[in-house]
């Protein structure tokens, strides 16, 4: 079961997105619509939005990264490759219709290495 | 002499960049004005690509009103008109160089003509479907030099009443990048974007066909229904900011599957790498008509956005969009006989040596009464 604080709807505003990121502690949230993954928003995306002078009323859909990394199954090896190459903190696992099934977090991944 | 280059979209930037590189080499003084999609994060913020290419953008004109329907897009053009006057007044260029057929380019041509600055128009005289074609010819009426990319366009300009000395057949400057091998290895993109290209992929670019906004959803249904059945990755490039673009994006998110990847914007080198290595480019982008023949890549051209434009033998047209017709065209495009046929295809838009020709013509053209006072010959 994926916790709610990892997920935002496409119309959610910046304040609420930041709140969820602070709660989940993984520096990223997943933008979903009826469980379908539309994109990811990281702290970096929020910084970019501020740089581009977007205001606090900007919606998740206008903030999110649409070319995000994802996996089709819970494959530790593949997840490791993505974490190492792209330094992202969260990888959604989806089915062929992009429905969110699970997720990898960098934190859990690093703990496993320990 | 100072030349002002004007650009509002990533497509135009592809035309202008090779000329600007020549300007740098030849130490020609120029100023660069970027507007519209270049400045929009939601359309890929291609300004950063321009800057990464090593060019300073002297003027950024914010013009786009949100909504991306017919009314907001038209109103946005009004904003550009009043802002660009200030830029031209401040920069006071000897020439304004415009490219293509977009609404903002039309506005730039009006502003330049009414402020008595000669215009050099790249990609002049071609036909294109929808309102872009009308805009291109209107830009031609305001322009003082017409750079045609092929014989067909040059002869059309003459028929449209343009004086012979203004028409220069030079080819399409965006092909210079292709000739100069400004592309990477596909394996670099695999690493960067974590996409496995092993089984091949289709490049999909579908811009709003302005005259048929109502049919966008239906067209996209057909495109997605077809793509779902192809076991290859699909790399989508976001549409431009024309009216209807938000409908396309929304539909994409609704219908997207795990083998559909979307990029708002890509560096030109990466885009050309994808184009060079794709099994097929599908959609209604001018890149399919102008650039894909150089790479001998099959193009399935959808709808009427590129209607009437000169095309090479690698292009298969699907005028009325349906799943069945796209499938038929795609199967044809992947057949051995078709691939054999396009091995010898020649790009009718030139050989990739245009930018130097264009710049030399501009530099050697005397700005006098003959150039400035246009006689329409019909």
Short mmCIF file of C-alpha atoms in Angstrom, two decimals:
data_model
loop_
_atom_site.label_atom_id
_atom_site.label_comp_id
_atom_site.label_asym_id
_atom_site.label_seq_id
_atom_site.Cartn_x
_atom_site.Cartn_y
_atom_site.Cartn_z
CA UNK A 1 0.00 0.00 0.00
CA UNK A 2 1.51 3.30 -1.06
CA UNK A 3 1.09 6.03 1.50
CA UNK A 4 -0.97 9.07 0.52
CA UNK A 5 1.85 11.45 1.27
CA UNK A 6 3.72 10.14 -1.78
CA UNK A 7 0.88 11.10 -4.09
CA UNK A 8 -0.55 14.37 -5.38
CA UNK A 9 -3.36 15.00 -7.84
CA UNK A 10 -2.70 16.92 -11.06
CA UNK A 11 -4.48 20.01 -9.74
CA UNK A 12 -2.77 20.12 -6.37
CA UNK A 13 -1.03 23.44 -5.65
CA UNK A 14 2.57 24.13 -4.75
CA UNK A 15 1.98 24.58 -0.98
CA UNK A 16 0.33 21.21 -0.68
CA UNK A 17 3.03 19.55 -2.82
CA UNK A 18 5.77 20.97 -0.59
CA UNK A 19 3.89 19.81 2.53
CA UNK A 20 3.72 16.26 1.20
CA UNK A 21 7.40 16.26 0.31
CA UNK A 22 8.22 17.44 3.82
CA UNK A 23 6.05 14.72 5.33
CA UNK A 24 7.32 11.86 3.20
CA UNK A 25 10.96 12.92 3.55
CA UNK A 26 11.88 11.57 0.11
CA UNK A 27 12.22 14.88 -1.71
CA UNK A 28 9.75 13.76 -4.38
CA UNK A 29 6.03 13.15 -4.92
CA UNK A 30 4.20 11.24 -7.66
CA UNK A 31 1.48 12.99 -9.67
CA UNK A 32 -1.42 10.61 -10.25
CA UNK A 33 -4.88 10.66 -11.72
CA UNK A 34 -7.01 7.66 -10.80
CA UNK A 35 -3.79 5.84 -9.87
CA UNK A 36 -2.31 6.50 -13.32
CA UNK A 37 1.13 8.07 -12.99
CA UNK A 38 1.39 11.35 -14.90
CA UNK A 39 4.72 12.59 -13.63
CA UNK A 40 7.07 13.18 -10.73
CA UNK A 41 7.84 16.38 -8.83
CA UNK A 42 11.13 16.63 -7.01
CA UNK A 43 12.53 19.44 -4.90
CA UNK A 44 14.62 20.30 -7.95
CA UNK A 45 11.47 20.81 -10.03
CA UNK A 46 10.17 23.16 -7.35
CA UNK A 47 13.39 25.15 -7.36
CA UNK A 48 13.15 25.37 -11.15
CA UNK A 49 9.58 26.62 -10.85
CA UNK A 50 10.74 29.36 -8.50
CA UNK A 51 13.52 30.27 -10.90
CA UNK A 52 10.98 30.55 -13.72
CA UNK A 53 8.93 32.85 -11.49
CA UNK A 54 5.95 30.54 -11.14
CA UNK A 55 3.66 31.47 -8.27
CA UNK A 56 2.27 29.36 -5.44
CA UNK A 57 -0.91 28.68 -7.37
CA UNK A 58 0.87 26.62 -9.99
CA UNK A 59 -0.68 23.15 -10.35
CA UNK A 60 1.16 19.87 -10.13
CA UNK A 61 0.55 19.16 -13.81
CA UNK A 62 2.43 22.32 -14.75
CA UNK A 63 5.30 21.53 -12.43
CA UNK A 64 5.89 17.85 -12.93
CA UNK A 65 8.65 16.13 -14.84
CA UNK A 66 6.94 14.19 -17.63
CA UNK A 67 10.05 12.30 -18.75
CA UNK A 68 10.56 10.58 -15.41
CA UNK A 69 12.21 7.22 -14.77
CA UNK A 70 9.99 4.27 -13.87
CA UNK A 71 10.10 0.49 -13.70
CA UNK A 72 7.65 -2.14 -14.86
CA UNK A 73 8.43 -4.58 -12.07
CA UNK A 74 10.08 -4.54 -8.68
CA UNK A 75 13.53 -5.31 -9.94
CA UNK A 76 16.30 -4.41 -7.45
CA UNK A 77 19.05 -4.55 -10.07
CA UNK A 78 17.28 -2.16 -12.41
CA UNK A 79 16.40 0.14 -9.53
CA UNK A 80 20.04 0.21 -8.49
CA UNK A 81 21.08 1.20 -12.01
CA UNK A 82 18.60 4.08 -12.03
CA UNK A 83 19.54 5.30 -8.56
CA UNK A 84 23.21 5.22 -9.43
CA UNK A 85 22.88 6.84 -12.83
CA UNK A 86 20.26 9.45 -12.13
CA UNK A 87 20.52 10.08 -8.38
CA UNK A 88 16.75 10.22 -8.06
CA UNK A 89 15.18 9.55 -4.67
CA UNK A 90 12.08 7.68 -5.79
CA UNK A 91 11.17 5.31 -8.64
CA UNK A 92 7.55 4.39 -9.30
CA UNK A 93 6.73 0.84 -10.38
CA UNK A 94 3.87 0.79 -12.88
CA UNK A 95 1.94 -1.65 -15.02
CA UNK A 96 1.58 -1.34 -18.79
CA UNK A 97 -1.19 1.25 -18.38
CA UNK A 98 1.02 3.36 -16.12
CA UNK A 99 -1.05 2.44 -13.06
CA UNK A 100 1.04 2.83 -9.93
CA UNK A 101 1.75 -0.54 -8.33
CA UNK A 102 4.66 0.05 -6.01
CA UNK A 103 7.68 2.25 -5.52
CA UNK A 104 11.36 2.18 -4.72
CA UNK A 105 12.85 4.79 -2.44
CA UNK A 106 16.52 5.65 -2.35
CA UNK A 107 16.42 5.46 1.44
CA UNK A 108 15.32 1.82 1.46
CA UNK A 109 17.80 1.02 -1.25
CA UNK A 110 20.69 2.50 0.75
CA UNK A 111 19.57 0.69 3.88
CA UNK A 112 19.69 -2.60 1.98
CA UNK A 113 23.29 -1.91 0.98
CA UNK A 114 24.23 -1.44 4.65
CA UNK B 1 25.87 45.99 -39.99
CA UNK B 2 23.67 44.49 -37.28
CA UNK B 3 21.23 41.66 -37.92
CA UNK B 4 18.37 40.85 -35.58
CA UNK B 5 17.31 37.20 -35.49
CA UNK B 6 13.84 36.46 -34.21
CA UNK B 7 12.66 33.07 -32.94
CA UNK B 8 9.60 31.78 -31.11
CA UNK B 9 9.81 28.01 -31.39
CA UNK B 10 12.31 25.16 -31.29
CA UNK B 11 11.65 24.44 -34.98
CA UNK B 12 12.71 27.92 -36.03
CA UNK B 13 15.74 27.73 -33.81
CA UNK B 14 16.84 24.77 -35.91
CA UNK B 15 16.71 27.03 -39.00
CA UNK B 16 18.52 29.93 -37.37
CA UNK B 17 21.22 28.30 -35.30
CA UNK B 18 23.49 27.30 -38.23
CA UNK B 19 23.30 30.88 -39.56
CA UNK B 20 24.12 32.34 -36.15
CA UNK B 21 27.11 30.02 -35.91
CA UNK B 22 28.31 31.38 -39.24
CA UNK B 23 27.75 34.93 -37.90
CA UNK B 24 30.02 34.13 -34.98
CA UNK B 25 32.70 32.69 -37.27
CA UNK B 26 32.51 35.61 -39.66
CA UNK B 27 32.29 38.14 -36.80
CA UNK B 28 29.01 39.56 -37.97
CA UNK B 29 27.25 41.68 -35.35
CA UNK B 30 23.88 40.24 -34.40
CA UNK B 31 21.18 40.42 -31.79
CA UNK B 32 18.86 37.59 -30.79
CA UNK B 33 15.24 38.00 -29.76
CA UNK B 34 13.41 34.98 -28.30
CA UNK B 35 9.73 34.79 -27.53
CA UNK B 36 6.72 32.50 -27.11
CA UNK B 37 7.55 28.80 -26.54
CA UNK B 38 11.25 29.40 -25.89
CA UNK B 39 10.30 31.13 -22.64
CA UNK B 40 7.66 28.67 -21.45
CA UNK B 41 8.52 25.94 -19.01
CA UNK B 42 5.40 24.03 -20.06
CA UNK B 43 6.76 23.88 -23.62
CA UNK B 44 10.25 22.80 -22.65
CA UNK B 45 11.85 26.21 -21.94
CA UNK B 46 14.07 25.90 -25.01
CA UNK B 47 15.74 29.20 -24.11
CA UNK B 48 18.16 27.16 -22.05
CA UNK B 49 19.06 25.16 -25.17
CA UNK B 50 19.82 28.38 -27.01
CA UNK B 51 22.04 29.46 -24.15
CA UNK B 52 23.67 26.02 -23.98
CA UNK B 53 24.40 26.39 -27.70
CA UNK B 54 26.49 29.37 -26.68
CA UNK B 55 24.24 32.23 -27.71
CA UNK B 56 23.17 35.17 -25.61
CA UNK B 57 19.51 36.06 -25.92
CA UNK B 58 19.40 39.84 -25.95
CA UNK B 59 15.62 40.21 -25.78
CA UNK B 60 13.10 37.93 -24.17
CA UNK B 61 9.55 38.88 -25.03
CA UNK B 62 6.91 37.13 -22.94
CA UNK B 63 3.77 36.97 -25.05
CA UNK B 64 1.81 33.76 -24.40
CA UNK B 65 -1.47 33.94 -22.53
CA UNK B 66 -2.52 30.70 -20.89
CA UNK B 67 -5.38 28.72 -22.38
CA UNK B 68 -3.89 27.84 -25.76
CA UNK B 69 -7.21 28.18 -27.53
CA UNK B 70 -7.92 30.24 -30.66
CA UNK B 71 -8.69 33.36 -28.66
CA UNK B 72 -5.73 33.35 -26.28
CA UNK B 73 -3.28 32.45 -29.04
CA UNK B 74 -4.51 35.35 -31.19
CA UNK B 75 -4.52 37.78 -28.28
CA UNK B 76 -0.95 36.70 -27.44
CA UNK B 77 0.11 37.82 -30.90
CA UNK B 78 -1.19 41.29 -30.07
CA UNK B 79 1.06 41.38 -27.02
CA UNK B 80 4.05 40.52 -29.16
CA UNK B 81 3.21 43.25 -31.65
CA UNK B 82 3.39 46.03 -29.09
CA UNK B 83 6.48 44.63 -27.36
CA UNK B 84 8.53 43.95 -30.47
CA UNK B 85 8.25 47.58 -31.58
CA UNK B 86 10.24 48.57 -28.48
CA UNK B 87 12.91 45.95 -29.22
CA UNK B 88 13.34 47.13 -32.80
CA UNK B 89 13.42 50.74 -31.71
CA UNK B 90 16.16 50.01 -29.18
CA UNK B 91 18.27 47.56 -31.24
CA UNK B 92 17.78 49.44 -34.51
CA UNK B 93 18.98 46.54 -36.69
CA UNK B 94 19.88 46.79 -40.37
CA UNK B 95 18.12 43.51 -41.09
CA UNK B 96 15.54 41.32 -39.37
CA UNK B 97 15.84 37.62 -40.15
CA UNK B 98 12.68 35.54 -39.79
CA UNK B 99 12.03 31.89 -40.47
CA UNK B 100 9.01 29.78 -41.20
CA UNK B 101 5.30 30.33 -40.96
CA UNK B 102 4.20 30.79 -37.38
CA UNK B 103 1.83 33.46 -36.09
CA UNK B 104 4.51 35.23 -34.07
CA UNK B 105 6.72 35.35 -37.19
CA UNK B 106 3.90 37.01 -39.09
CA UNK B 107 3.64 39.63 -36.34
CA UNK B 108 7.41 40.17 -36.45
CA UNK B 109 7.19 40.72 -40.21
CA UNK B 110 4.44 43.32 -39.80
CA UNK B 111 6.35 45.18 -37.09
CA UNK B 112 9.62 45.14 -39.08
CA UNK B 113 7.96 46.25 -42.31
CA UNK B 114 6.09 49.10 -40.66
CA UNK B 115 9.27 50.26 -38.92
CA UNK B 116 11.15 50.22 -42.24
CA UNK B 117 13.58 47.44 -41.43
CA UNK B 118 14.31 45.04 -44.28
CA UNK B 119 13.27 41.44 -43.71
CA UNK B 120 15.02 38.29 -44.86
CA UNK B 121 12.58 35.38 -44.73
CA UNK B 122 13.89 31.83 -44.51
CA UNK B 123 11.79 28.91 -45.75
CA UNK B 124 9.79 31.30 -47.92
CA UNK B 125 7.24 30.39 -50.56
CA UNK B 126 6.39 26.89 -49.41
CA UNK B 127 2.94 25.53 -49.02
CA UNK B 128 1.74 24.28 -45.68
CA UNK B 129 -1.71 23.24 -44.59
CA UNK B 130 -3.95 25.12 -42.15
CA UNK B 131 -3.37 28.77 -41.27
CA UNK B 132 0.45 28.45 -41.28
CA UNK B 133 0.43 28.44 -45.07
CA UNK B 134 -1.50 31.71 -45.16
CA UNK B 135 0.88 33.21 -42.58
CA UNK B 136 3.92 32.17 -44.64
CA UNK B 137 2.65 33.93 -47.77
CA UNK B 138 1.65 36.99 -45.74
CA UNK B 139 5.18 37.12 -44.28
CA UNK B 140 6.44 36.93 -47.86
CA UNK B 141 4.48 40.03 -48.77
CA UNK B 142 6.29 42.01 -46.05
CA UNK B 143 9.72 40.50 -46.76
CA UNK B 144 12.48 42.05 -48.85
CA UNK B 145 14.49 38.90 -49.43
CA UNK B 146 13.00 35.43 -49.80
CA UNK B 147 15.16 32.41 -49.08
CA UNK B 148 13.46 29.48 -50.78
CA UNK B 149 14.46 25.98 -49.79
CA UNK B 150 13.47 24.35 -53.09
CA UNK B 151 12.62 25.15 -56.71
CA UNK B 152 8.91 24.66 -56.14
CA UNK B 153 8.88 27.36 -53.43
CA UNK B 154 11.01 29.72 -55.54
CA UNK B 155 8.66 29.43 -58.48
CA UNK B 156 5.64 29.96 -56.23
CA UNK B 157 7.13 33.19 -54.89
CA UNK B 158 7.49 34.42 -58.45
CA UNK B 159 3.90 33.51 -59.20
CA UNK B 160 2.84 35.35 -56.05
CA UNK B 161 4.17 38.55 -57.58
CA UNK B 162 7.58 38.79 -55.94
CA UNK B 163 10.39 40.34 -57.98
CA UNK B 164 12.97 37.89 -59.27
CA UNK B 165 15.98 39.56 -57.64
CA UNK B 166 14.47 39.04 -54.18
CA UNK B 167 14.09 35.27 -54.55
CA UNK B 168 17.13 33.20 -53.60
CA UNK B 169 17.18 29.44 -53.89
CA UNK B 170 19.42 28.32 -51.05
CA UNK B 171 17.98 25.13 -49.50
CA UNK B 172 16.87 24.67 -45.90
CA UNK B 173 19.47 25.79 -43.33
CA UNK B 174 18.32 23.31 -40.67
CA UNK B 175 19.82 20.59 -42.86
CA UNK B 176 23.27 22.04 -42.17
CA UNK B 177 23.13 20.40 -38.73
CA UNK B 178 22.47 17.06 -40.38
CA UNK B 179 25.34 17.46 -42.81
CA UNK B 180 27.67 18.55 -40.02
CA UNK B 181 26.71 15.44 -38.09
CA UNK B 182 25.32 17.27 -35.09
CA UNK B 183 23.98 14.14 -33.51
CA UNK B 184 25.09 11.59 -30.94
CA UNK B 185 25.13 7.84 -30.57
CA UNK B 186 21.75 6.41 -29.63
CA UNK B 187 23.45 4.51 -26.79
CA UNK B 188 24.15 7.87 -25.10
CA UNK B 189 20.43 8.57 -24.98
CA UNK B 190 19.71 5.12 -23.59
CA UNK B 191 21.96 5.92 -20.65
CA UNK B 192 20.66 9.44 -20.16
CA UNK B 193 16.94 8.67 -20.34
CA UNK B 194 16.91 5.04 -19.23
CA UNK B 195 15.03 3.95 -22.33
CA UNK B 196 15.81 0.65 -23.98
CA UNK B 197 15.85 1.25 -27.73
CA UNK B 198 16.86 -2.34 -28.64
CA UNK B 199 13.58 -3.32 -30.27
CA UNK B 200 13.36 -0.07 -32.16
CA UNK B 201 11.11 2.88 -31.52
CA UNK B 202 8.71 5.22 -33.25
CA UNK B 203 9.06 8.97 -33.03
CA UNK B 204 5.66 10.66 -32.66
CA UNK B 205 5.09 14.39 -33.08
CA UNK B 206 1.52 15.57 -33.37
CA UNK B 207 0.86 19.31 -33.40
CA UNK B 208 -2.65 20.77 -33.23
CA UNK B 209 -4.10 21.01 -36.75
CA UNK B 210 -5.57 24.45 -36.24
CA UNK B 211 -8.46 24.18 -38.63
CA UNK B 212 -9.68 20.95 -37.04
CA UNK B 213 -9.33 21.43 -33.29
CA UNK B 214 -12.62 19.64 -32.76
CA UNK B 215 -11.20 16.48 -34.25
CA UNK B 216 -8.01 16.34 -32.15
CA UNK B 217 -9.43 13.86 -29.63
CA UNK B 218 -10.74 11.61 -32.37
CA UNK B 219 -7.41 11.76 -34.24
CA UNK B 220 -5.47 10.98 -31.07
CA UNK B 221 -7.78 8.03 -30.35
CA UNK B 222 -6.87 6.61 -33.74
CA UNK B 223 -3.16 7.28 -33.20
CA UNK B 224 -3.14 5.67 -29.74
CA UNK B 225 -5.27 2.72 -30.90
CA UNK B 226 -2.71 2.07 -33.60
CA UNK B 227 0.37 2.65 -31.44
CA UNK B 228 -0.94 0.30 -28.74
CA UNK B 229 -0.61 -2.57 -31.19
CA UNK B 230 3.03 -1.84 -32.09
CA UNK B 231 5.52 -3.54 -29.83
CA UNK B 232 8.09 -0.79 -29.90
CA UNK B 233 8.79 2.17 -27.68
CA UNK B 234 7.12 5.40 -28.70
CA UNK B 235 8.96 8.64 -28.15
CA UNK B 236 6.55 11.57 -28.16
CA UNK B 237 7.71 15.15 -28.49
CA UNK B 238 5.26 17.68 -27.01
CA UNK B 239 3.24 19.75 -29.45
CA UNK B 240 3.88 23.42 -30.05
CA UNK B 241 1.81 26.10 -28.30
CA UNK B 242 -0.84 26.50 -31.01
CA UNK B 243 -4.52 26.42 -30.14
CA UNK B 244 -5.41 22.88 -29.12
CA UNK B 245 -2.02 21.93 -27.65
CA UNK B 246 -3.41 21.50 -24.14
CA UNK B 247 -6.00 19.02 -25.49
CA UNK B 248 -3.17 16.92 -26.95
CA UNK B 249 -1.23 16.93 -23.69
CA UNK B 250 -4.30 15.99 -21.64
CA UNK B 251 -5.16 13.16 -24.01
CA UNK B 252 -1.61 11.92 -23.86
CA UNK B 253 -1.75 11.59 -20.08
CA UNK B 254 -5.09 9.80 -20.26
CA UNK B 255 -4.02 7.29 -22.88
CA UNK B 256 -0.32 6.91 -22.22
CA UNK B 257 1.04 3.41 -21.75
CA UNK B 258 4.34 2.37 -20.22
CA UNK B 259 6.09 2.32 -23.59
CA UNK B 260 5.07 5.93 -24.37
CA UNK B 261 7.69 8.49 -23.39
CA UNK B 262 7.08 12.21 -23.55
CA UNK B 263 9.62 15.01 -23.91
CA UNK B 264 8.60 18.65 -23.79
CA UNK B 265 11.77 19.60 -25.55
CA UNK B 266 15.07 17.95 -26.42
CA UNK B 267 18.42 19.45 -27.31
CA UNK B 268 18.65 19.54 -31.11
CA UNK B 269 21.51 17.01 -31.16
CA UNK B 270 19.39 14.55 -29.19
CA UNK B 271 16.36 15.13 -31.36
CA UNK B 272 18.40 14.49 -34.51
CA UNK B 273 19.84 11.36 -32.92
CA UNK B 274 16.33 10.08 -32.30
CA UNK B 275 15.22 10.99 -35.81
CA UNK B 276 18.22 9.31 -37.41
CA UNK B 277 17.68 6.03 -35.57
CA UNK B 278 13.90 5.74 -35.50
CA UNK B 279 12.02 3.04 -37.39
CA UNK B 280 9.53 5.68 -38.47
CA UNK B 281 8.44 9.22 -37.67
CA UNK B 282 4.67 9.53 -37.35
CA UNK B 283 2.63 12.70 -37.00
CA UNK B 284 2.37 16.06 -38.68
CA UNK B 285 5.67 17.76 -37.93
CA UNK B 286 7.60 19.58 -40.63
CA UNK B 287 10.64 17.63 -39.45
CA UNK B 288 9.12 14.54 -41.08
CA UNK B 289 8.91 16.39 -44.39
CA UNK B 290 12.14 18.40 -44.23
CA UNK B 291 14.63 16.45 -42.19
CA UNK B 292 13.70 12.76 -42.33
CA UNK B 293 14.62 12.35 -46.04
CA UNK B 294 18.28 13.13 -45.23
CA UNK B 295 18.37 10.20 -42.80
CA UNK B 296 16.31 8.04 -45.18
CA UNK B 297 13.82 7.37 -42.42
CA UNK B 298 10.20 6.51 -43.30
CA UNK B 299 7.67 9.21 -42.42
CA UNK B 300 3.94 8.64 -41.96
CA UNK B 301 2.49 12.11 -42.32
CA UNK B 302 -0.94 12.54 -40.73
CA UNK B 303 -3.71 14.95 -41.71
CA UNK B 304 -3.47 18.23 -43.56
CA UNK B 305 -0.96 20.25 -41.52
CA UNK B 306 1.71 19.71 -44.17
CA UNK B 307 -0.75 19.79 -47.05
CA UNK B 308 0.74 20.68 -50.41
CA UNK B 309 4.31 20.83 -49.18
CA UNK B 310 6.97 19.37 -51.43
CA UNK B 311 7.86 15.94 -50.10
CA UNK B 312 10.39 13.21 -50.77
CA UNK B 313 9.59 9.57 -51.48
CA UNK B 314 10.07 8.56 -47.86
CA UNK B 315 6.78 10.27 -46.90
CA UNK B 316 3.52 8.31 -46.86
CA UNK B 317 0.48 10.52 -46.44
CA UNK B 318 -2.56 9.59 -44.39
CA UNK B 319 -4.98 12.38 -45.18
CA UNK B 320 -7.99 11.16 -43.26
CA UNK B 321 -6.74 9.89 -39.93
CA UNK B 322 -8.02 6.48 -38.83
CA UNK B 323 -6.39 3.59 -37.02
CA UNK B 324 -6.78 1.39 -40.09
CA UNK B 325 -5.18 3.90 -42.44
CA UNK B 326 -2.27 4.64 -40.09
CA UNK B 327 -1.64 0.92 -39.71
CA UNK B 328 -1.68 0.41 -43.48
CA UNK B 329 0.79 3.26 -43.96
CA UNK B 330 3.03 2.03 -41.16
CA UNK B 331 3.12 -1.53 -42.56
CA UNK B 332 4.04 -0.10 -45.94
CA UNK B 333 6.76 2.05 -44.34
CA UNK B 334 8.36 -1.00 -42.73
CA UNK B 335 8.23 -3.20 -45.82
CA UNK B 336 11.46 -4.29 -47.48
CA UNK B 337 10.44 -2.79 -50.81
CA UNK B 338 9.74 0.61 -49.26
CA UNK B 339 13.01 0.60 -47.35
CA UNK B 340 14.80 -0.32 -50.56
CA UNK B 341 13.04 2.52 -52.35
CA UNK B 342 14.02 5.17 -49.82
CA UNK B 343 17.68 4.15 -49.75
CA UNK B 344 18.18 6.34 -52.79
CA UNK B 345 15.90 9.17 -51.67
CA UNK B 346 17.24 12.69 -52.18
CA UNK B 347 16.17 15.46 -49.88
CA UNK B 348 14.46 18.12 -52.04
CA UNK B 349 15.20 20.72 -49.38
CA UNK B 350 18.89 20.93 -50.11
CA UNK B 351 22.24 19.48 -49.28
CA UNK B 352 23.07 21.16 -45.99
CA UNK B 353 25.08 24.13 -47.20
CA UNK B 354 22.48 26.85 -46.84
CA UNK B 355 23.49 28.91 -43.83
CA UNK B 356 26.65 30.33 -45.40
CA UNK B 357 24.81 31.15 -48.62
CA UNK B 358 22.06 32.94 -46.67
CA UNK B 359 24.44 34.99 -44.58
CA UNK B 360 26.59 35.99 -47.55
CA UNK B 361 23.54 37.11 -49.52
CA UNK B 362 22.32 39.24 -46.61
CA UNK B 363 25.73 40.81 -46.11
CA UNK B 364 26.14 41.53 -49.82
CA UNK B 365 22.68 42.95 -50.40
CA UNK B 366 22.64 46.71 -50.60
CA UNK B 367 19.88 48.30 -48.55
CA UNK B 368 18.57 50.85 -51.02
CA UNK B 369 15.32 52.02 -52.59
CA UNK B 370 15.27 49.02 -54.92
CA UNK B 371 15.27 46.69 -51.93
CA UNK B 372 12.94 48.68 -49.72
CA UNK B 373 10.22 49.71 -52.19
CA UNK B 374 8.53 46.55 -53.25
CA UNK B 375 6.88 46.31 -56.63
CA UNK B 376 4.35 43.54 -56.77
CA UNK B 377 4.64 42.19 -60.26
CA UNK B 378 1.06 41.14 -60.82
#
